[in-house]
Short mmCIF file of N, CA and C in Angstrom, two decimals:
data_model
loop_
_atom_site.label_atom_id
_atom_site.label_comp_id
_atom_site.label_asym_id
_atom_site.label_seq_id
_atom_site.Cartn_x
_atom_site.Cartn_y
_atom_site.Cartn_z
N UNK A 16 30.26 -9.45 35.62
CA UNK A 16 29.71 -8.12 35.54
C UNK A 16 30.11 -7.48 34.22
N UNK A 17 29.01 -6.55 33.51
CA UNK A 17 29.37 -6.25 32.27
C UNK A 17 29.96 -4.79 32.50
N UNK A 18 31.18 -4.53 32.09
CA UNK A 18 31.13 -3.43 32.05
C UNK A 18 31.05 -2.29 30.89
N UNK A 19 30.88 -0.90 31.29
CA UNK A 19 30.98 -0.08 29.97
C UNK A 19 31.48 -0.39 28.83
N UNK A 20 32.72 -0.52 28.81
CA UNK A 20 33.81 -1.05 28.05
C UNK A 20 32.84 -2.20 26.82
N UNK A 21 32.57 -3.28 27.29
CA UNK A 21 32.47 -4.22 27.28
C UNK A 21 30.94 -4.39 26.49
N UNK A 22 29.98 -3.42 27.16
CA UNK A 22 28.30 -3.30 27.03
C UNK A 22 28.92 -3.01 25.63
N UNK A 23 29.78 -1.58 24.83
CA UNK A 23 29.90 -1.30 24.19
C UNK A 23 29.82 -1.89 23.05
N UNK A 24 31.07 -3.08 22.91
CA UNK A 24 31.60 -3.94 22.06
C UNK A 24 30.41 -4.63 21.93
N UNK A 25 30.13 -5.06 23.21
CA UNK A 25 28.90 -6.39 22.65
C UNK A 25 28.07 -5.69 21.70
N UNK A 26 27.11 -3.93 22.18
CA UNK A 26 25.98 -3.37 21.06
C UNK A 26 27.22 -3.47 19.67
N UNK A 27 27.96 -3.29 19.37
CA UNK A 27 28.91 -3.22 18.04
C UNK A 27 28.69 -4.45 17.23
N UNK A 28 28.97 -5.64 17.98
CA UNK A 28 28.94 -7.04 17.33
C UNK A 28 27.49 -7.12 17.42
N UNK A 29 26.58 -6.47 18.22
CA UNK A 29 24.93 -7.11 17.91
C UNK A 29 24.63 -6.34 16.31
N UNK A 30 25.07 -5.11 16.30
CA UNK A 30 24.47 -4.23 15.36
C UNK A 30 25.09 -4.67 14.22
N UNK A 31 26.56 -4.76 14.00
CA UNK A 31 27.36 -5.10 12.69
C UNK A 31 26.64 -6.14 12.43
N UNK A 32 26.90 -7.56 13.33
CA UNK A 32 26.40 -8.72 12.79
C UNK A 32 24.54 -8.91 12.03
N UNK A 33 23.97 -7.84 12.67
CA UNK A 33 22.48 -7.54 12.30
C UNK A 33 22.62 -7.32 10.76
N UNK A 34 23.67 -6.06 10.76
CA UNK A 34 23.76 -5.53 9.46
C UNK A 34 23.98 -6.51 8.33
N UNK A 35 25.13 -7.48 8.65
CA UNK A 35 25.77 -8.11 7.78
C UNK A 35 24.77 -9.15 7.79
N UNK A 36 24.11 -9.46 8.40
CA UNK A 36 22.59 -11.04 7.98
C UNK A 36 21.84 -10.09 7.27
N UNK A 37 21.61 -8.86 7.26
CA UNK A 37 20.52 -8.19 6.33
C UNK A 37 20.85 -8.12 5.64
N UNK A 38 21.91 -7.96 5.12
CA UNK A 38 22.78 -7.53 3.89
C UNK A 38 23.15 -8.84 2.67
N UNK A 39 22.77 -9.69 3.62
CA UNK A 39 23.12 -11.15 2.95
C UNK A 39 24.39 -11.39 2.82
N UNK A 40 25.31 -10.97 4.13
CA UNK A 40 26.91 -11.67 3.51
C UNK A 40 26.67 -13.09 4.37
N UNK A 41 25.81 -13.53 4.91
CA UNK A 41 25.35 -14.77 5.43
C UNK A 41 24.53 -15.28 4.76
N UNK A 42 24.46 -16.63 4.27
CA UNK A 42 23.57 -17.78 3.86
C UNK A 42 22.48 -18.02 4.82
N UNK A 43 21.49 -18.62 4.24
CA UNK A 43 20.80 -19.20 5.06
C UNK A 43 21.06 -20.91 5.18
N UNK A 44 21.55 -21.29 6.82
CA UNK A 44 21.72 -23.07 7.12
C UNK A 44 23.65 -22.52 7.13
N UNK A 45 23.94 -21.38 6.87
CA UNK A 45 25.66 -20.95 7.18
C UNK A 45 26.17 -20.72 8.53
N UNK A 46 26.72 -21.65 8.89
CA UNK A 46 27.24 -21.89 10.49
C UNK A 46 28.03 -20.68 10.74
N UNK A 47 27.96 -19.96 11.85
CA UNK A 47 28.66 -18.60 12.16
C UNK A 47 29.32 -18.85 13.79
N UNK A 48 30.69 -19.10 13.86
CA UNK A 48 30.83 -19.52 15.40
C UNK A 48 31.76 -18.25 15.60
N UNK A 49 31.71 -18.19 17.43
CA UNK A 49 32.44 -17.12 18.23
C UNK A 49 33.57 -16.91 18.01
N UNK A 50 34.66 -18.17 17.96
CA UNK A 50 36.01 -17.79 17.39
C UNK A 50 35.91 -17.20 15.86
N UNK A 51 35.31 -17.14 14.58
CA UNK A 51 35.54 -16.51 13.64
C UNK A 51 35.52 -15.16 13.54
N UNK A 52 34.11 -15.19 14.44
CA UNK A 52 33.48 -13.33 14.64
C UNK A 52 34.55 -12.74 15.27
N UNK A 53 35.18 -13.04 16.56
CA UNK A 53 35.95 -12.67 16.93
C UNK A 53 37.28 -12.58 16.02
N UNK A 54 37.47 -13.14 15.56
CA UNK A 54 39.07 -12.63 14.35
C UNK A 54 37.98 -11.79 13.65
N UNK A 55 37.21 -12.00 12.62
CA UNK A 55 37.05 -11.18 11.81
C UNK A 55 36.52 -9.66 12.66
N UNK A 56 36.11 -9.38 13.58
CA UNK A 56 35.72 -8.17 14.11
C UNK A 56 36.90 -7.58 15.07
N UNK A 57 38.33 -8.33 15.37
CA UNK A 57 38.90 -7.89 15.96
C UNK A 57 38.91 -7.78 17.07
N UNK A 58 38.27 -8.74 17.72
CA UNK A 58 38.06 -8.38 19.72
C UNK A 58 38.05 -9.82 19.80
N UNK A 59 38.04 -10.01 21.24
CA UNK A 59 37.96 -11.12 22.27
C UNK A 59 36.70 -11.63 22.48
N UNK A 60 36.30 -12.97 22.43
CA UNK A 60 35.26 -13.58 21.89
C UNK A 60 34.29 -13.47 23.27
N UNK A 61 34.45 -12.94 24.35
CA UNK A 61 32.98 -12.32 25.07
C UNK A 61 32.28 -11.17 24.55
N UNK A 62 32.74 -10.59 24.51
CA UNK A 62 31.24 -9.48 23.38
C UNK A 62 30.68 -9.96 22.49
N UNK A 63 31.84 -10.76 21.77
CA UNK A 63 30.87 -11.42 20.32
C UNK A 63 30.40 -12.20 20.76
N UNK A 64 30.74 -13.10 21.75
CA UNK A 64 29.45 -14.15 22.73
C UNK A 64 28.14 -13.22 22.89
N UNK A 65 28.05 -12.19 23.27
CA UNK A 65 26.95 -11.83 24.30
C UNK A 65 26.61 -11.18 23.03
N UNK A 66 26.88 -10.35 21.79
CA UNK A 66 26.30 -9.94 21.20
C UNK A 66 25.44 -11.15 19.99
N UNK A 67 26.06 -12.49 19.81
CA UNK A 67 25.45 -13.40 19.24
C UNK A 67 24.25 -14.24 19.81
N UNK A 68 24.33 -14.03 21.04
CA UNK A 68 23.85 -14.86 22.06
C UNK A 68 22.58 -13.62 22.07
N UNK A 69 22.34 -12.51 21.98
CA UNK A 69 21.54 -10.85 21.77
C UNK A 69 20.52 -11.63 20.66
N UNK A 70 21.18 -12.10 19.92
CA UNK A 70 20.72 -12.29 18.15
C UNK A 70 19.69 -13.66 18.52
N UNK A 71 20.19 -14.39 18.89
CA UNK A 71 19.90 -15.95 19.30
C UNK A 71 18.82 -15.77 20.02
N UNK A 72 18.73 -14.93 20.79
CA UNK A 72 17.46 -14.67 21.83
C UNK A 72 16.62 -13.89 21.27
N UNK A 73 17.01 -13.22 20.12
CA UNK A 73 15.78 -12.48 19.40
C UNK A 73 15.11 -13.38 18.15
N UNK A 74 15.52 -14.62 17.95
CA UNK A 74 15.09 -15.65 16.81
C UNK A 74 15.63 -15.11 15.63
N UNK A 75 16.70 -14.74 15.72
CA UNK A 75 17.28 -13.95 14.36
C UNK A 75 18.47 -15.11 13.99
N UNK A 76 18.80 -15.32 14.75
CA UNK A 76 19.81 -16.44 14.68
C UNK A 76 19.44 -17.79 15.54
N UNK A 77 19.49 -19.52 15.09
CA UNK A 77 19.75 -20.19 15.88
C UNK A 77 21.19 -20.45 16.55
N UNK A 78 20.70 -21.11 17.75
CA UNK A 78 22.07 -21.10 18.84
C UNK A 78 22.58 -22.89 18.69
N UNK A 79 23.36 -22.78 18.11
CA UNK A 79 24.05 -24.42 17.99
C UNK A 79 25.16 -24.59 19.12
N UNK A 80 25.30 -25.83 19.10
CA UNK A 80 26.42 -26.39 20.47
C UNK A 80 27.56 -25.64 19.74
N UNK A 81 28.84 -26.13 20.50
CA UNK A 81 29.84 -25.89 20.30
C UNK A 81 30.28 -24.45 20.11
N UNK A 82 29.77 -23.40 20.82
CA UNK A 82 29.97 -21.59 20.22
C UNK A 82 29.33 -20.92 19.31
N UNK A 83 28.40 -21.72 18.90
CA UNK A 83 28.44 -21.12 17.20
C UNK A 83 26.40 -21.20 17.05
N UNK A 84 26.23 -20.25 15.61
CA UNK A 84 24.88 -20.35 15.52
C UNK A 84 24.62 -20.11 14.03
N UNK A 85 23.31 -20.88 13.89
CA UNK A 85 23.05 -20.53 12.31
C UNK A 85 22.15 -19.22 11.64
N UNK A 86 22.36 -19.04 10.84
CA UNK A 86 21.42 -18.58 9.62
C UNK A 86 20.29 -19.46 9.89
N UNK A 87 19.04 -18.85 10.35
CA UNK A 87 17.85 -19.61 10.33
C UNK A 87 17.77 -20.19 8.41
N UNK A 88 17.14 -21.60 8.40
CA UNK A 88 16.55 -21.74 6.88
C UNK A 88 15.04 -20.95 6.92
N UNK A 89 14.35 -20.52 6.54
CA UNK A 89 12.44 -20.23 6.58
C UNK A 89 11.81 -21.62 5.82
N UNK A 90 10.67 -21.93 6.43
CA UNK A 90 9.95 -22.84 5.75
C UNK A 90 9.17 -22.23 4.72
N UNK A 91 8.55 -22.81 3.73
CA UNK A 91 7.64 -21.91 2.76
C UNK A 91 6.52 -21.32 3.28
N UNK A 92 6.09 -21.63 4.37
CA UNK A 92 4.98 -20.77 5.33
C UNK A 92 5.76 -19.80 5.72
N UNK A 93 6.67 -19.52 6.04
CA UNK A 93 6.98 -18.68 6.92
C UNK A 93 7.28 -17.59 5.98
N UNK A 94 8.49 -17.68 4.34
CA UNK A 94 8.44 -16.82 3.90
C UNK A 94 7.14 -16.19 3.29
N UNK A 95 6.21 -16.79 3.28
CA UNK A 95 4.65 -16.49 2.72
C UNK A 95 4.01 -15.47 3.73
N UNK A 96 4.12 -15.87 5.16
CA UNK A 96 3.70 -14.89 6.21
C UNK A 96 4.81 -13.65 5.75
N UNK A 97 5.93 -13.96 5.64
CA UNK A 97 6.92 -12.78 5.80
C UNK A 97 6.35 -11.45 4.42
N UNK A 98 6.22 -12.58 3.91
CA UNK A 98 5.91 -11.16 2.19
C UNK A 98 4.76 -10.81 2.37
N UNK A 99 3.47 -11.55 3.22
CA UNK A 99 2.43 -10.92 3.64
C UNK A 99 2.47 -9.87 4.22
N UNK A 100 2.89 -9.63 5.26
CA UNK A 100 3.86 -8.66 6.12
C UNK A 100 3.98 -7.29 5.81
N UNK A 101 5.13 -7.30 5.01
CA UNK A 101 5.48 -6.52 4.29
C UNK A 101 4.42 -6.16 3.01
N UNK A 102 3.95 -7.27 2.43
CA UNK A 102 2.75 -6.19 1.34
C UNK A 102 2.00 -5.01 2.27
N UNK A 103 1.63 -5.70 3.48
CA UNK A 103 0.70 -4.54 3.95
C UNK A 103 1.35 -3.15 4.75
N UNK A 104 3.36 -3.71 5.30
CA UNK A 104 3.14 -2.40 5.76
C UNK A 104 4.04 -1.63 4.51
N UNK A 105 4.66 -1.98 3.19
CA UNK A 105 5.10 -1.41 2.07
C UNK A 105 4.05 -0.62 1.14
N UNK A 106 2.92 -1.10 1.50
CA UNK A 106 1.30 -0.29 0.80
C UNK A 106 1.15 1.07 1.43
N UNK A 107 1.22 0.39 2.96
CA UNK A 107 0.81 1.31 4.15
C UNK A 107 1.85 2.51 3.94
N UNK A 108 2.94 2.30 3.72
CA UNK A 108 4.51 3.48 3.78
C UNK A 108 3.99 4.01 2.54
N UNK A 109 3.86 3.28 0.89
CA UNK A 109 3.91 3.77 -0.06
C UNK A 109 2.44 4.81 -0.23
N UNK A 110 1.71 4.34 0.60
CA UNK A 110 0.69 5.72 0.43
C UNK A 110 0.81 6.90 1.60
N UNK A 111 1.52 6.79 2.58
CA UNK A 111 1.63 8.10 3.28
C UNK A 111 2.84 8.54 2.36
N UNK A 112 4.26 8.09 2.15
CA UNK A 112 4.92 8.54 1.39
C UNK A 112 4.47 9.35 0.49
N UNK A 113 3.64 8.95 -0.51
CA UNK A 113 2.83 9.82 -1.86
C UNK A 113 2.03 11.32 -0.98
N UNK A 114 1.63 11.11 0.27
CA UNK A 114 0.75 11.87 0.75
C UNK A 114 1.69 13.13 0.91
N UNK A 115 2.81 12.72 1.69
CA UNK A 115 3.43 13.93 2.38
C UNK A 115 5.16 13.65 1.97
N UNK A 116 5.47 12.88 0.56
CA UNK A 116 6.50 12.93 0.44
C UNK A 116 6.93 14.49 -0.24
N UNK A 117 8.15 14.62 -0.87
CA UNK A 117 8.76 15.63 -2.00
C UNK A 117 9.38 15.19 -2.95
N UNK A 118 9.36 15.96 -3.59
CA UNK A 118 10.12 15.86 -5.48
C UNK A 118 11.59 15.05 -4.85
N UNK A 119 12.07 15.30 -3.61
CA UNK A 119 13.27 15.30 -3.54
C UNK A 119 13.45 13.32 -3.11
N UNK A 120 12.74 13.84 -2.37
CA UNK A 120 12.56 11.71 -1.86
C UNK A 120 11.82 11.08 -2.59
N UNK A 121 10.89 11.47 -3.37
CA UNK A 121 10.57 10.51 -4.78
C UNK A 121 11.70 10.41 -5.45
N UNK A 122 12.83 11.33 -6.12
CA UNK A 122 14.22 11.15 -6.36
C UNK A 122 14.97 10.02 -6.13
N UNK A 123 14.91 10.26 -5.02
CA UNK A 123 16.27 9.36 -4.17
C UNK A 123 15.61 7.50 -4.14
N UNK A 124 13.76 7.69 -4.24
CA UNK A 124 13.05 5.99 -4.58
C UNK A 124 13.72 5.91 -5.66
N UNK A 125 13.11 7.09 -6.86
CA UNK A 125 13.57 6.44 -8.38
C UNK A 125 15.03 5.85 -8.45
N UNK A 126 15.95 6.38 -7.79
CA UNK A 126 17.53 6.35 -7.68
C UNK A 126 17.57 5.17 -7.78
N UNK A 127 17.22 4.91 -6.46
CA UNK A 127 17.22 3.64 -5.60
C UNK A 127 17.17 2.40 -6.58
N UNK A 128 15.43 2.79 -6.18
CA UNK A 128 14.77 1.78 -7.52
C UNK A 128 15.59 1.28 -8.53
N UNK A 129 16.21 2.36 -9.68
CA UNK A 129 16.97 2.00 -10.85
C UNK A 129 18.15 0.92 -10.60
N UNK A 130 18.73 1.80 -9.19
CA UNK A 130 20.03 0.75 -8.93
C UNK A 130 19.60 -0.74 -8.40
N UNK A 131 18.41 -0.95 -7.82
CA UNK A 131 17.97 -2.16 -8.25
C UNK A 131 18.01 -2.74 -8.99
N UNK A 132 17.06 -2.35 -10.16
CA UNK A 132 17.06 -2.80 -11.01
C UNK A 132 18.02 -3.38 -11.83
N UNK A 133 19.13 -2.31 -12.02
CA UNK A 133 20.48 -2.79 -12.84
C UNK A 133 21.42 -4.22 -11.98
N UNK A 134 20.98 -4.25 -10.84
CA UNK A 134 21.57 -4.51 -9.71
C UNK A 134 21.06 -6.32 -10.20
N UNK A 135 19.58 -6.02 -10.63
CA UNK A 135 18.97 -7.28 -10.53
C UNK A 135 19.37 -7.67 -11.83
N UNK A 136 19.43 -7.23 -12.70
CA UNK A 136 19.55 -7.72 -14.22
C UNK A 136 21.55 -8.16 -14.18
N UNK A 137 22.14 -7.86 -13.01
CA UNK A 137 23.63 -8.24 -13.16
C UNK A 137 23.49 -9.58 -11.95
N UNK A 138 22.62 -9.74 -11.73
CA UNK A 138 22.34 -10.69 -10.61
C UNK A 138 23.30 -10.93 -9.67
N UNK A 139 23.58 -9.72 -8.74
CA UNK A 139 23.95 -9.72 -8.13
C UNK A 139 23.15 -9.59 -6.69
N UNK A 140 23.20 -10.51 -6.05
CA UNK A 140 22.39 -11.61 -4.78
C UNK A 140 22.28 -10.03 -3.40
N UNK A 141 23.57 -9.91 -3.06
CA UNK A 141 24.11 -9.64 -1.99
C UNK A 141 23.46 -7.90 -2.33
N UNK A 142 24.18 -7.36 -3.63
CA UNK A 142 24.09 -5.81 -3.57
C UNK A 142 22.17 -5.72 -3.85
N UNK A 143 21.52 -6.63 -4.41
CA UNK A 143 20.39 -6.60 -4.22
C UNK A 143 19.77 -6.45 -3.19
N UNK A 144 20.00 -7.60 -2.08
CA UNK A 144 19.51 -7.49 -0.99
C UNK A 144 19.64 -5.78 0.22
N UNK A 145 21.11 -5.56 -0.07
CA UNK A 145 21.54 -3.96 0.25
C UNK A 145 20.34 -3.15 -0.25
N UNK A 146 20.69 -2.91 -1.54
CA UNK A 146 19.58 -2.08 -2.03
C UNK A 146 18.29 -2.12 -1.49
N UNK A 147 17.21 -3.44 -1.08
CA UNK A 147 15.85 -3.56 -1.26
C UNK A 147 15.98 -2.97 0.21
N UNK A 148 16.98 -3.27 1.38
CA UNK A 148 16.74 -2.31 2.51
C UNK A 148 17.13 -1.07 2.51
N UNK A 149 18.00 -0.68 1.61
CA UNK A 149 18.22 0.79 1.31
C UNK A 149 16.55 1.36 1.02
N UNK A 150 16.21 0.74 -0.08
CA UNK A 150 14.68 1.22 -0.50
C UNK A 150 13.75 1.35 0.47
N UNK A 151 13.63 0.38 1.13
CA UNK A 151 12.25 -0.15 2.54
C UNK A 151 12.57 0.76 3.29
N UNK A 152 14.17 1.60 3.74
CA UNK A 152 13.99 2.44 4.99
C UNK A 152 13.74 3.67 3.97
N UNK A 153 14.14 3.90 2.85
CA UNK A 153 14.34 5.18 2.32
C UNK A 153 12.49 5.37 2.41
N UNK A 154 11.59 4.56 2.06
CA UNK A 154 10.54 4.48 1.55
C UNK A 154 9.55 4.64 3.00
N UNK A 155 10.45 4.00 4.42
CA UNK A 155 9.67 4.29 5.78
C UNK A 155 10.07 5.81 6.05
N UNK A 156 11.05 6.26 5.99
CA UNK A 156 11.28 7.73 6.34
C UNK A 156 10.67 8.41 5.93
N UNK A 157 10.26 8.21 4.42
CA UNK A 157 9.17 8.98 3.46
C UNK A 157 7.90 9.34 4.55
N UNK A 158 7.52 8.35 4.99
CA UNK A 158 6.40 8.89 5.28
C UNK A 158 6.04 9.44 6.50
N UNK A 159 7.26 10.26 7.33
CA UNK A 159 7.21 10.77 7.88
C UNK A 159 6.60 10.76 9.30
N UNK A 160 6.92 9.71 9.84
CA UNK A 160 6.15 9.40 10.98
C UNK A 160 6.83 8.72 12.02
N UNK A 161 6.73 8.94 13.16
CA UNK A 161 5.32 9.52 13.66
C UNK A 161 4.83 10.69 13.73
N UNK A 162 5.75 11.40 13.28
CA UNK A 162 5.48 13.13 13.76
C UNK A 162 4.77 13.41 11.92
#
């Protein structure tokens, strides 16, 4: 039986660990098992079970024997569907954005944007990847919706 306590920890390790694969402190084909998560997050390896096992069932992560699961690799179809994807709903954001954004959140794109940029020209992998979801939500909020 799960309890409060417990529901808690697991949403903690689903959400951190979400964060940290978006963020790219994970490889892709980089083995991630229950005893590590658990030292590195500081708890007892049933939440980080049930919160990896969360991930595993959403195809965000594969589930390997022995505790542990990978960093999906993408095939070249798949990242091709993926940037398809996104062209249409980054078009879709970037023109309601323009519609009903402000001086103030065009700001905070250009910001953004720049620190990309510098970000990309120091080639740095990881703070890139940060940034381009810093941008994608800064750029979905823009457009103000659903309301």
């Amino acid at each position: 039986m799960t309890t409060p306590n417990s529901a808690v920890l697991r949403d903690q390790v689903y959400d951190r660990l979400g964060e940290l694969i978006r963020c790219g402190q994970y490889s892709p084909g980089e083995k991630i098992t229950i005893r590590n998560l658990a030292k590195d997050f500081s708890m007892s390896p049933t939440p980080v079970r049930e919160g990896l096992y969360r991930l595993i069932s959403e195809g965000v992560l594969q589930g390997e024997a022995n505790r542990s699961a990978l960093i999906p690799l993408l095939t070249p179809q798949e990242i091709a569907e993926l940037k398809d994807i996104r062209l249409h709903i980054e078009c879709f954001a970037a023109k309601r954005a323009a519609l009903r954004g402000t001086p103030e959140i065009a700001g905070r794109l250009r910001k953004t944007s720049e620190k990309l940029k510098n970000t990309r020209a120091a080639d740095d992998r990881r703070a890139d990847i940060a940034l381009v979801y810093q941008f994608q939500f800064e750029l979905y909020a823009a457009c103000s919706m659903p309301n």
